[in-house]
C-alpha cells in the first residue's frame, strides 16, 4: 500500500512516497533556511508563500523519484497540526486537492505523532515504549501505547528545548538554525566552563512530574552567563559556553528519561524531533545503562514527510480517514482538541 506524505508545518516543504508505512520510496525535503536566516528565525508569511510556490514541484519530484505512477498511490497523508497555520494550510489544501482529484482517501496526521513514529521506519520497536521528542516547538516525554495513543508524562512549561538552542545561538550570532550551530561549536568547547543550574519545578495543580522548563537556562546562558562561570576557566570562549549550555540542556532531558524509566518500568526509548539529531544527546543516551535506545537517522529526526506517510499507513489500515473539510490547527491533538 503506497501513500503520499505531505509536510509543511514550518519551514521545510516536504513530500514523500512510502510503501507499507516503512519502505521510503522517496523523501524530498526542501529547506527554506536560506530565506529565513537573515531574520534568524522563521518568518511565517514568507514560509507560507514559499510553500505555496514550491509544493507542486516538490510533489512532482517525490513521485518521480519514487518510480510510482500516480495511479499506484493509494492515498494521501498530510500533517494538519501543530505548526504555523499559514504553512500547514498550504499542505492541507494541496493534499485535499490531490485526494479529491485522484479519488483517494485523505488522512490528517498530527506532526508530533510523525516524529514519534519516525524511527519505526528503520527498526520495529514494540509497544509500549517511551519517547523523548525534542524539536523547535515541543519537548515531550511520553509513554507510547500505539502509533496514535500517547500518554504524556512531561512536557515543557515554557520554551521548547530546540527553541532554547535557537535563541542562545541567535544571541551569540552563532548561525541559524541554532541547534546544529551549537552542536558543531560545542565540539571545540569545554562543557565544564560554566555550571548552568537545572531548574527545580514547583508542584502545582496541572503540572506533570516530568515537566521541564528551558526559559531559565536560556536566560542564564544569554544574560547571566558571568554568574555561572567556573572559576577554573580564566577566559572562557563562546565555544565553552555553547558546550556548557548544551550539556545542561541535554542533562535535563536525560534526567526526565531516567525518571520515566523508573516510573513506568519501560526500558525501550525512541527519540525524535530536530534536537534528536544532536550528537551530544545521542552519545549521552547511548551511555545510559539498562535502556534500549532507538535513534532515528538524522534525516528522519528533522521535519520530513516520510514520517507523516508512515503514520498515515496505520490510519489507512484502521480505516480512519479524514473529511475534505479538515482544517489546519496550531496545537497538537496530544494537548487538547
Ligand atoms: O523537528 P524540527 O525539524 O522542527 C520542528 O518541528 O520544530 O526541529 C527543529 C529544531 C530547531 O530548534 C533546531 O535548532 C533543532 O531542532 N535542531 C538541533 C539540531 N538539529 C536541529 N538542536 C540541537 N542539535 C542539533 N544537531
Ligand atoms: Zn517537527
mmCIF file of C-alpha atoms and ligand atoms in Angstrom:
data_model
loop_
_atom_site.group_PDB
_atom_site.id
_atom_site.type_symbol
_atom_site.label_atom_id
_atom_site.label_comp_id
_atom_site.label_asym_id
_atom_site.label_seq_id
_atom_site.Cartn_x
_atom_site.Cartn_y
_atom_site.Cartn_z
ATOM 1 C CA UNK A 1 0.000 0.000 0.000
ATOM 2 C CA UNK A 2 1.571 3.273 -1.138
ATOM 3 C CA UNK A 3 0.894 6.661 0.444
ATOM 4 C CA UNK A 4 1.918 10.161 -0.487
ATOM 5 C CA UNK A 5 3.014 12.135 2.594
ATOM 6 C CA UNK A 6 2.955 15.918 2.802
ATOM 7 C CA UNK A 7 4.634 18.058 5.460
ATOM 8 C CA UNK A 8 4.611 21.868 5.524
ATOM 9 C CA UNK A 9 4.153 22.738 9.195
ATOM 10 C CA UNK A 10 7.113 25.100 9.469
ATOM 11 C CA UNK A 11 9.947 25.900 7.079
ATOM 12 C CA UNK A 12 10.517 22.555 5.356
ATOM 13 C CA UNK A 13 8.499 21.871 2.224
ATOM 14 C CA UNK A 14 8.441 18.088 2.150
ATOM 15 C CA UNK A 15 6.743 15.337 0.169
ATOM 16 C CA UNK A 16 7.448 11.602 0.376
ATOM 17 C CA UNK A 17 6.176 8.356 -1.067
ATOM 18 C CA UNK A 18 6.150 5.452 1.385
ATOM 19 C CA UNK A 19 5.118 1.855 0.951
ATOM 20 C CA UNK A 20 3.538 -0.122 3.827
ATOM 21 C CA UNK A 21 4.432 2.503 6.416
ATOM 22 C CA UNK A 22 8.156 1.809 6.323
ATOM 23 C CA UNK A 23 9.676 1.497 2.866
ATOM 24 C CA UNK A 24 10.661 5.011 1.857
ATOM 25 C CA UNK A 25 10.489 5.226 -1.934
ATOM 26 C CA UNK A 26 11.243 8.953 -1.937
ATOM 27 C CA UNK A 27 11.650 11.597 0.760
ATOM 28 C CA UNK A 28 12.132 15.088 -0.656
ATOM 29 C CA UNK A 29 12.744 17.893 1.841
ATOM 30 C CA UNK A 30 13.357 21.399 0.535
ATOM 31 C CA UNK A 31 14.500 23.665 3.322
ATOM 32 C CA UNK A 32 13.673 27.360 3.418
ATOM 33 C CA UNK A 33 16.610 28.079 5.748
ATOM 34 C CA UNK A 34 18.397 30.455 3.429
ATOM 35 C CA UNK A 35 15.236 32.540 3.046
ATOM 36 C CA UNK A 36 14.809 32.987 6.798
ATOM 37 C CA UNK A 37 18.410 33.183 8.019
ATOM 38 C CA UNK A 38 18.636 36.972 7.644
ATOM 39 C CA UNK A 39 15.925 37.163 10.285
ATOM 40 C CA UNK A 40 17.481 34.402 12.450
ATOM 41 C CA UNK A 41 14.038 32.825 12.734
ATOM 42 C CA UNK A 42 11.137 31.639 10.606
ATOM 43 C CA UNK A 43 9.005 34.462 9.160
ATOM 44 C CA UNK A 44 5.523 32.889 8.964
ATOM 45 C CA UNK A 45 4.234 34.907 5.993
ATOM 46 C CA UNK A 46 7.361 34.165 3.983
ATOM 47 C CA UNK A 47 7.171 30.470 4.918
ATOM 48 C CA UNK A 48 3.613 30.021 3.680
ATOM 49 C CA UNK A 49 4.307 31.940 0.475
ATOM 50 C CA UNK A 50 7.324 29.746 -0.315
ATOM 51 C CA UNK A 51 5.360 26.576 0.444
ATOM 52 C CA UNK A 52 2.641 27.593 -1.994
ATOM 53 C CA UNK A 53 5.256 28.332 -4.688
ATOM 54 C CA UNK A 54 7.168 25.087 -4.168
ATOM 55 C CA UNK A 55 4.762 22.354 -3.165
ATOM 56 C CA UNK A 56 3.677 21.357 -6.674
ATOM 57 C CA UNK A 57 7.267 20.870 -7.849
ATOM 58 C CA UNK A 58 8.320 19.080 -4.674
ATOM 59 C CA UNK A 59 5.400 16.673 -5.072
ATOM 60 C CA UNK A 60 6.250 16.060 -8.706
ATOM 61 C CA UNK A 61 9.839 15.263 -7.785
ATOM 62 C CA UNK A 62 8.814 12.936 -4.935
ATOM 63 C CA UNK A 63 6.578 10.927 -7.256
ATOM 64 C CA UNK A 64 9.228 10.800 -9.994
ATOM 65 C CA UNK A 65 11.968 9.660 -7.614
ATOM 66 C CA UNK A 66 9.673 7.002 -6.107
ATOM 67 C CA UNK A 67 9.224 5.384 -9.505
ATOM 68 C CA UNK A 68 5.490 5.021 -8.806
ATOM 69 C CA UNK A 69 2.782 6.049 -11.217
ATOM 70 C CA UNK A 70 0.090 8.421 -9.970
ATOM 71 C CA UNK A 71 -2.367 5.545 -10.205
ATOM 72 C CA UNK A 72 -0.236 3.482 -7.792
ATOM 73 C CA UNK A 73 -0.720 5.988 -4.963
ATOM 74 C CA UNK A 74 -3.437 4.694 -2.658
ATOM 75 C CA UNK A 75 -3.978 7.774 -0.524
ATOM 76 C CA UNK A 76 -2.507 10.995 0.829
ATOM 77 C CA UNK A 77 -1.443 11.731 4.409
ATOM 78 C CA UNK A 78 -0.804 15.315 5.463
ATOM 79 C CA UNK A 79 0.283 16.950 8.698
ATOM 80 C CA UNK A 80 -2.501 19.330 9.642
ATOM 81 C CA UNK A 81 -1.279 20.173 13.158
ATOM 82 C CA UNK A 82 0.606 21.543 15.073
ATOM 83 C CA UNK A 83 2.576 24.309 13.382
ATOM 84 C CA UNK A 84 2.281 27.643 11.632
ATOM 85 C CA UNK A 85 -1.286 27.733 10.389
ATOM 86 C CA UNK A 86 -0.480 29.545 7.140
ATOM 87 C CA UNK A 87 2.212 26.974 6.318
ATOM 88 C CA UNK A 88 0.080 23.987 7.309
ATOM 89 C CA UNK A 89 -2.798 25.268 5.188
ATOM 90 C CA UNK A 90 -0.715 25.030 2.025
ATOM 91 C CA UNK A 91 -0.002 21.326 2.583
ATOM 92 C CA UNK A 92 -3.571 20.630 3.689
ATOM 93 C CA UNK A 93 -5.090 22.380 0.657
ATOM 94 C CA UNK A 94 -2.691 20.558 -1.666
ATOM 95 C CA UNK A 95 -3.469 17.188 -0.062
ATOM 96 C CA UNK A 96 -7.215 17.793 -0.310
ATOM 97 C CA UNK A 97 -6.906 18.669 -3.991
ATOM 98 C CA UNK A 98 -4.816 15.546 -4.598
ATOM 99 C CA UNK A 99 -7.249 13.298 -2.721
ATOM 100 C CA UNK A 100 -10.304 14.768 -4.427
ATOM 101 C CA UNK A 101 -8.895 14.798 -7.953
ATOM 102 C CA UNK A 102 -7.461 11.272 -7.700
ATOM 103 C CA UNK A 103 -10.422 9.935 -5.745
ATOM 104 C CA UNK A 104 -8.178 8.680 -2.974
ATOM 105 C CA UNK A 105 -8.596 8.887 0.828
ATOM 106 C CA UNK A 106 -7.239 11.856 2.770
ATOM 107 C CA UNK A 107 -5.575 11.203 6.128
ATOM 108 C CA UNK A 108 -4.769 14.037 8.550
ATOM 109 C CA UNK A 109 -1.758 13.286 10.753
ATOM 110 C CA UNK A 110 -0.521 15.062 13.862
ATOM 111 C CA UNK A 111 3.076 16.131 13.191
ATOM 112 C CA UNK A 112 4.089 15.056 16.708
ATOM 113 C CA UNK A 113 2.879 11.501 16.061
ATOM 114 C CA UNK A 114 5.033 11.609 12.935
ATOM 115 C CA UNK A 115 8.174 12.457 14.917
ATOM 116 C CA UNK A 116 7.420 9.732 17.465
ATOM 117 C CA UNK A 117 6.860 7.177 14.683
ATOM 118 C CA UNK A 118 9.881 8.112 12.527
ATOM 119 C CA UNK A 119 12.277 5.518 13.970
ATOM 120 C CA UNK A 120 9.763 2.702 13.298
ATOM 121 C CA UNK A 121 10.595 3.102 9.622
ATOM 122 C CA UNK A 122 14.130 1.892 10.338
ATOM 123 C CA UNK A 123 13.592 -0.673 13.092
ATOM 124 C CA UNK A 124 10.427 -2.021 14.581
ATOM 125 C CA UNK A 125 10.092 -1.015 18.204
ATOM 126 C CA UNK A 126 7.485 -2.937 20.203
ATOM 127 C CA UNK A 127 4.738 -1.029 22.008
ATOM 128 C CA UNK A 128 4.517 0.214 24.673
ATOM 129 C CA UNK A 129 7.699 2.240 24.713
ATOM 130 C CA UNK A 130 8.922 5.591 25.949
ATOM 131 C CA UNK A 131 9.555 8.512 23.672
ATOM 132 C CA UNK A 132 11.605 11.637 24.022
ATOM 133 C CA UNK A 133 10.554 14.216 21.483
ATOM 134 C CA UNK A 134 12.511 17.456 21.311
ATOM 135 C CA UNK A 135 12.029 19.919 18.494
ATOM 136 C CA UNK A 136 11.768 23.640 17.851
ATOM 137 C CA UNK A 137 8.197 23.714 19.096
ATOM 138 C CA UNK A 138 7.878 20.810 21.532
ATOM 139 C CA UNK A 139 9.644 18.959 24.314
ATOM 140 C CA UNK A 140 7.844 15.863 25.411
ATOM 141 C CA UNK A 141 8.470 12.696 27.351
ATOM 142 C CA UNK A 142 5.702 10.164 26.970
ATOM 143 C CA UNK A 143 4.596 6.563 27.039
ATOM 144 C CA UNK A 144 3.537 5.399 23.572
ATOM 145 C CA UNK A 145 0.984 2.577 23.532
ATOM 146 C CA UNK A 146 0.247 2.616 19.797
ATOM 147 C CA UNK A 147 1.020 4.840 16.838
ATOM 148 C CA UNK A 148 -1.838 7.158 17.874
ATOM 149 C CA UNK A 149 -2.079 6.530 21.625
ATOM 150 C CA UNK A 150 0.339 8.588 23.694
ATOM 151 C CA UNK A 151 0.313 9.281 27.440
ATOM 152 C CA UNK A 152 2.247 12.430 28.184
ATOM 153 C CA UNK A 153 4.468 12.118 31.258
ATOM 154 C CA UNK A 154 6.033 15.546 30.960
ATOM 155 C CA UNK A 155 6.434 18.429 28.576
ATOM 156 C CA UNK A 156 7.885 21.899 28.624
ATOM 157 C CA UNK A 157 6.086 24.537 30.669
ATOM 158 C CA UNK A 158 7.653 27.356 28.641
ATOM 159 C CA UNK A 159 10.268 27.243 25.854
ATOM 160 C CA UNK A 160 10.916 24.091 23.834
ATOM 161 C CA UNK A 161 14.413 22.627 24.002
ATOM 162 C CA UNK A 162 15.156 23.440 20.330
ATOM 163 C CA UNK A 163 13.856 26.952 20.830
ATOM 164 C CA UNK A 164 16.386 27.461 23.643
ATOM 165 C CA UNK A 165 19.185 26.276 21.318
ATOM 166 C CA UNK A 166 17.925 28.678 18.623
ATOM 167 C CA UNK A 167 17.637 31.691 20.960
ATOM 168 C CA UNK A 168 21.064 31.189 22.534
ATOM 169 C CA UNK A 169 22.639 30.800 19.088
ATOM 170 C CA UNK A 170 20.826 33.896 17.847
ATOM 171 C CA UNK A 171 22.041 35.968 20.790
ATOM 172 C CA UNK A 172 25.679 34.971 20.250
ATOM 173 C CA UNK A 173 25.295 35.119 16.453
ATOM 174 C CA UNK A 174 26.414 31.518 16.046
ATOM 175 C CA UNK A 175 24.308 30.804 12.976
ATOM 176 C CA UNK A 176 20.832 29.708 12.009
ATOM 177 C CA UNK A 177 19.280 27.287 12.774
ATOM 178 C CA UNK A 178 20.840 27.440 16.207
ATOM 179 C CA UNK A 179 20.742 23.773 17.212
ATOM 180 C CA UNK A 180 23.173 22.441 14.593
ATOM 181 C CA UNK A 181 25.361 25.554 15.050
ATOM 182 C CA UNK A 182 25.691 24.953 18.805
ATOM 183 C CA UNK A 183 26.180 21.217 18.251
ATOM 184 C CA UNK A 184 29.134 21.935 15.921
ATOM 185 C CA UNK A 185 30.698 24.690 18.023
ATOM 186 C CA UNK A 186 30.317 22.750 21.272
ATOM 187 C CA UNK A 187 32.653 20.132 19.820
ATOM 188 C CA UNK A 188 35.535 22.625 20.247
ATOM 189 C CA UNK A 189 34.461 23.835 23.703
ATOM 190 C CA UNK A 190 34.766 22.655 27.289
ATOM 191 C CA UNK A 191 31.428 21.652 28.812
ATOM 192 C CA UNK A 192 32.661 22.383 32.347
ATOM 193 C CA UNK A 193 33.456 26.053 31.742
ATOM 194 C CA UNK A 194 30.047 27.086 33.066
ATOM 195 C CA UNK A 195 27.800 25.360 35.585
ATOM 196 C CA UNK A 196 24.302 26.214 34.460
ATOM 197 C CA UNK A 197 21.757 25.074 37.066
ATOM 198 C CA UNK A 198 18.944 22.602 36.428
ATOM 199 C CA UNK A 199 15.618 24.248 37.314
ATOM 200 C CA UNK A 200 13.513 22.698 40.061
ATOM 201 C CA UNK A 201 9.856 22.922 39.147
ATOM 202 C CA UNK A 202 7.444 23.502 41.997
ATOM 203 C CA UNK A 203 4.496 21.154 42.279
ATOM 204 C CA UNK A 204 1.371 22.891 41.038
ATOM 205 C CA UNK A 205 -2.114 21.702 40.059
ATOM 206 C CA UNK A 206 -1.998 20.515 36.457
ATOM 207 C CA UNK A 207 1.783 20.158 36.426
ATOM 208 C CA UNK A 208 3.187 16.774 35.463
ATOM 209 C CA UNK A 209 6.016 15.165 37.452
ATOM 210 C CA UNK A 210 8.313 15.084 34.409
ATOM 211 C CA UNK A 211 7.655 18.595 33.106
ATOM 212 C CA UNK A 212 10.684 20.634 32.039
ATOM 213 C CA UNK A 213 11.475 24.316 31.729
ATOM 214 C CA UNK A 214 14.009 25.830 29.347
ATOM 215 C CA UNK A 215 13.400 29.540 29.768
ATOM 216 C CA UNK A 216 15.618 29.815 32.861
ATOM 217 C CA UNK A 217 18.525 28.020 31.184
ATOM 218 C CA UNK A 218 18.096 30.171 28.076
ATOM 219 C CA UNK A 219 18.159 33.383 30.150
ATOM 220 C CA UNK A 220 21.121 32.144 32.179
ATOM 221 C CA UNK A 221 23.123 31.407 29.016
ATOM 222 C CA UNK A 222 22.150 34.665 27.332
ATOM 223 C CA UNK A 223 22.232 37.317 30.018
ATOM 224 C CA UNK A 224 23.641 35.810 33.216
ATOM 225 C CA UNK A 225 26.498 33.668 31.932
ATOM 226 C CA UNK A 226 29.014 35.506 34.173
ATOM 227 C CA UNK A 227 27.155 34.319 37.262
ATOM 228 C CA UNK A 228 27.669 30.669 36.298
ATOM 229 C CA UNK A 229 31.284 30.733 35.151
ATOM 230 C CA UNK A 230 33.649 28.103 36.551
ATOM 231 C CA UNK A 231 36.470 29.998 38.333
ATOM 232 C CA UNK A 232 38.961 27.444 36.970
ATOM 233 C CA UNK A 233 38.398 28.922 33.484
ATOM 234 C CA UNK A 234 40.011 32.371 33.295
ATOM 235 C CA UNK A 235 38.698 33.389 29.887
ATOM 236 C CA UNK A 236 36.051 31.021 28.595
ATOM 237 C CA UNK A 237 35.271 31.148 24.887
ATOM 238 C CA UNK A 238 31.906 31.145 23.175
ATOM 239 C CA UNK A 239 32.592 27.503 22.267
ATOM 240 C CA UNK A 240 32.930 26.762 26.001
ATOM 241 C CA UNK A 241 29.616 28.497 26.571
ATOM 242 C CA UNK A 242 27.972 26.504 23.770
ATOM 243 C CA UNK A 243 29.312 23.221 25.207
ATOM 244 C CA UNK A 244 28.208 24.077 28.759
ATOM 245 C CA UNK A 245 24.755 25.183 27.626
ATOM 246 C CA UNK A 246 24.359 22.040 25.519
ATOM 247 C CA UNK A 247 25.385 19.849 28.459
ATOM 248 C CA UNK A 248 22.826 21.492 30.761
ATOM 249 C CA UNK A 249 20.075 21.297 28.105
ATOM 250 C CA UNK A 250 20.781 17.619 27.411
ATOM 251 C CA UNK A 251 21.123 16.631 31.079
ATOM 252 C CA UNK A 252 17.642 17.976 31.722
ATOM 253 C CA UNK A 253 16.345 15.536 29.107
ATOM 254 C CA UNK A 254 18.438 12.648 30.455
ATOM 255 C CA UNK A 255 17.061 13.259 33.942
ATOM 256 C CA UNK A 256 13.473 13.022 32.641
ATOM 257 C CA UNK A 257 14.255 9.878 30.663
ATOM 258 C CA UNK A 258 15.676 8.165 33.740
ATOM 259 C CA UNK A 259 12.698 9.210 35.837
ATOM 260 C CA UNK A 260 10.306 7.979 33.126
ATOM 261 C CA UNK A 261 12.036 4.592 33.107
ATOM 262 C CA UNK A 262 11.775 4.414 36.896
ATOM 263 C CA UNK A 263 8.099 5.350 36.997
ATOM 264 C CA UNK A 264 6.881 3.175 34.082
ATOM 265 C CA UNK A 265 9.310 0.253 34.142
ATOM 266 C CA UNK A 266 9.636 0.609 30.371
ATOM 267 C CA UNK A 267 13.160 0.278 29.029
ATOM 268 C CA UNK A 268 12.621 0.917 25.311
ATOM 269 C CA UNK A 269 13.144 4.542 24.356
ATOM 270 C CA UNK A 270 12.716 6.128 20.951
ATOM 271 C CA UNK A 271 13.724 9.687 20.278
ATOM 272 C CA UNK A 272 12.555 12.115 17.641
ATOM 273 C CA UNK A 273 12.394 15.751 16.567
ATOM 274 C CA UNK A 274 15.164 18.051 15.364
ATOM 275 C CA UNK A 275 17.046 18.045 18.692
ATOM 276 C CA UNK A 276 17.256 14.238 18.416
ATOM 277 C CA UNK A 277 19.900 14.956 15.754
ATOM 278 C CA UNK A 278 22.147 16.461 18.455
ATOM 279 C CA UNK A 279 25.379 14.479 18.602
ATOM 280 C CA UNK A 280 25.946 15.047 22.317
ATOM 281 C CA UNK A 281 22.402 13.954 23.227
ATOM 282 C CA UNK A 282 22.784 10.819 21.091
ATOM 283 C CA UNK A 283 26.116 9.986 22.705
ATOM 284 C CA UNK A 284 24.870 10.505 26.261
ATOM 285 C CA UNK A 285 21.687 8.483 25.658
ATOM 286 C CA UNK A 286 23.712 5.544 24.388
ATOM 287 C CA UNK A 287 25.759 5.623 27.585
ATOM 288 C CA UNK A 288 22.697 5.121 29.802
ATOM 289 C CA UNK A 289 22.617 1.608 31.144
ATOM 290 C CA UNK A 290 19.585 -0.672 31.245
ATOM 291 C CA UNK A 291 17.911 1.115 28.352
ATOM 292 C CA UNK A 292 17.375 0.155 24.702
ATOM 293 C CA UNK A 293 17.649 3.430 22.854
ATOM 294 C CA UNK A 294 16.397 3.686 19.260
ATOM 295 C CA UNK A 295 17.912 6.626 17.394
ATOM 296 C CA UNK A 296 16.476 7.568 14.001
ATOM 297 C CA UNK A 297 18.821 8.605 11.195
ATOM 298 C CA UNK A 298 19.392 12.341 11.114
ATOM 299 C CA UNK A 299 17.131 12.889 8.083
ATOM 300 C CA UNK A 300 14.253 11.273 9.964
ATOM 301 C CA UNK A 301 14.819 13.390 13.108
ATOM 302 C CA UNK A 302 14.160 16.710 11.421
ATOM 303 C CA UNK A 303 10.901 17.568 9.679
ATOM 304 C CA UNK A 304 10.110 15.248 6.775
ATOM 305 C CA UNK A 305 7.057 13.825 5.052
ATOM 306 C CA UNK A 306 8.053 10.143 5.210
ATOM 307 C CA UNK A 307 7.136 10.040 8.902
ATOM 308 C CA UNK A 308 3.712 11.513 8.059
ATOM 309 C CA UNK A 309 3.072 8.855 5.406
ATOM 310 C CA UNK A 310 4.326 6.249 7.912
ATOM 311 C CA UNK A 311 1.671 7.159 10.468
ATOM 312 C CA UNK A 312 -0.863 7.543 7.648
ATOM 313 C CA UNK A 313 -0.384 3.888 6.725
ATOM 314 C CA UNK A 314 -1.670 2.778 10.134
ATOM 315 C CA UNK A 315 -4.692 5.091 9.942
ATOM 316 C CA UNK A 316 -5.376 3.659 6.482
ATOM 317 C CA UNK A 317 -5.223 0.100 7.808
ATOM 318 C CA UNK A 318 -7.541 1.076 10.665
ATOM 319 C CA UNK A 319 -9.819 2.773 8.114
ATOM 320 C CA UNK A 320 -9.555 6.127 9.838
ATOM 321 C CA UNK A 321 -9.878 8.742 7.105
ATOM 322 C CA UNK A 322 -10.429 12.492 7.115
ATOM 323 C CA UNK A 323 -13.135 14.574 5.504
ATOM 324 C CA UNK A 324 -12.295 17.142 2.876
ATOM 325 C CA UNK A 325 -13.321 19.919 5.271
ATOM 326 C CA UNK A 326 -10.456 19.366 7.759
ATOM 327 C CA UNK A 327 -8.558 22.482 8.717
ATOM 328 C CA UNK A 328 -5.068 23.326 9.932
ATOM 329 C CA UNK A 329 -4.621 23.724 13.689
ATOM 330 C CA UNK A 330 -1.752 25.365 15.594
ATOM 331 C CA UNK A 331 -1.830 22.938 18.562
ATOM 332 C CA UNK A 332 -1.159 19.193 18.682
ATOM 333 C CA UNK A 333 -4.103 16.883 19.417
ATOM 334 C CA UNK A 334 -1.950 15.487 22.246
ATOM 335 C CA UNK A 335 -2.510 18.754 24.117
ATOM 336 C CA UNK A 336 -6.247 19.132 23.561
ATOM 337 C CA UNK A 337 -8.826 19.062 20.826
HETATM 338 O O1 LIG B 1 11.637 18.797 14.320
HETATM 339 P P1 LIG B 1 12.190 20.031 13.705
HETATM 340 O O2 LIG B 1 12.911 19.908 12.385
HETATM 341 O O3 LIG B 1 11.064 21.112 13.502
HETATM 342 C C1 LIG B 1 10.065 21.312 14.470
HETATM 343 O O4 LIG B 1 9.068 20.540 14.457
HETATM 344 O O5 LIG B 1 10.269 22.216 15.320
HETATM 345 O O6 LIG B 1 13.149 20.678 14.800
HETATM 346 C C2 LIG B 1 13.821 21.881 14.578
HETATM 347 C C3 LIG B 1 14.606 22.201 15.849
HETATM 348 C C4 LIG B 1 15.288 23.564 15.789
HETATM 349 O O7 LIG B 1 15.085 24.215 17.031
HETATM 350 C C5 LIG B 1 16.747 23.196 15.585
HETATM 351 O O8 LIG B 1 17.633 24.171 16.101
HETATM 352 C C6 LIG B 1 16.834 21.896 16.355
HETATM 353 O O9 LIG B 1 15.636 21.220 16.025
HETATM 354 N N1 LIG B 1 17.983 21.076 15.930
HETATM 355 C C7 LIG B 1 19.002 20.757 16.762
HETATM 356 C C8 LIG B 1 19.940 20.038 15.979
HETATM 357 N N2 LIG B 1 19.437 19.915 14.703
HETATM 358 C C9 LIG B 1 18.233 20.557 14.702
HETATM 359 N N3 LIG B 1 19.198 21.047 18.060
HETATM 360 C C10 LIG B 1 20.339 20.607 18.614
HETATM 361 N N4 LIG B 1 21.296 19.942 17.931
HETATM 362 C C11 LIG B 1 21.132 19.621 16.634
HETATM 363 N N5 LIG B 1 22.082 18.946 15.971
HETATM 364 ZN ZN1 LIG B 2 8.946 18.836 13.682
#
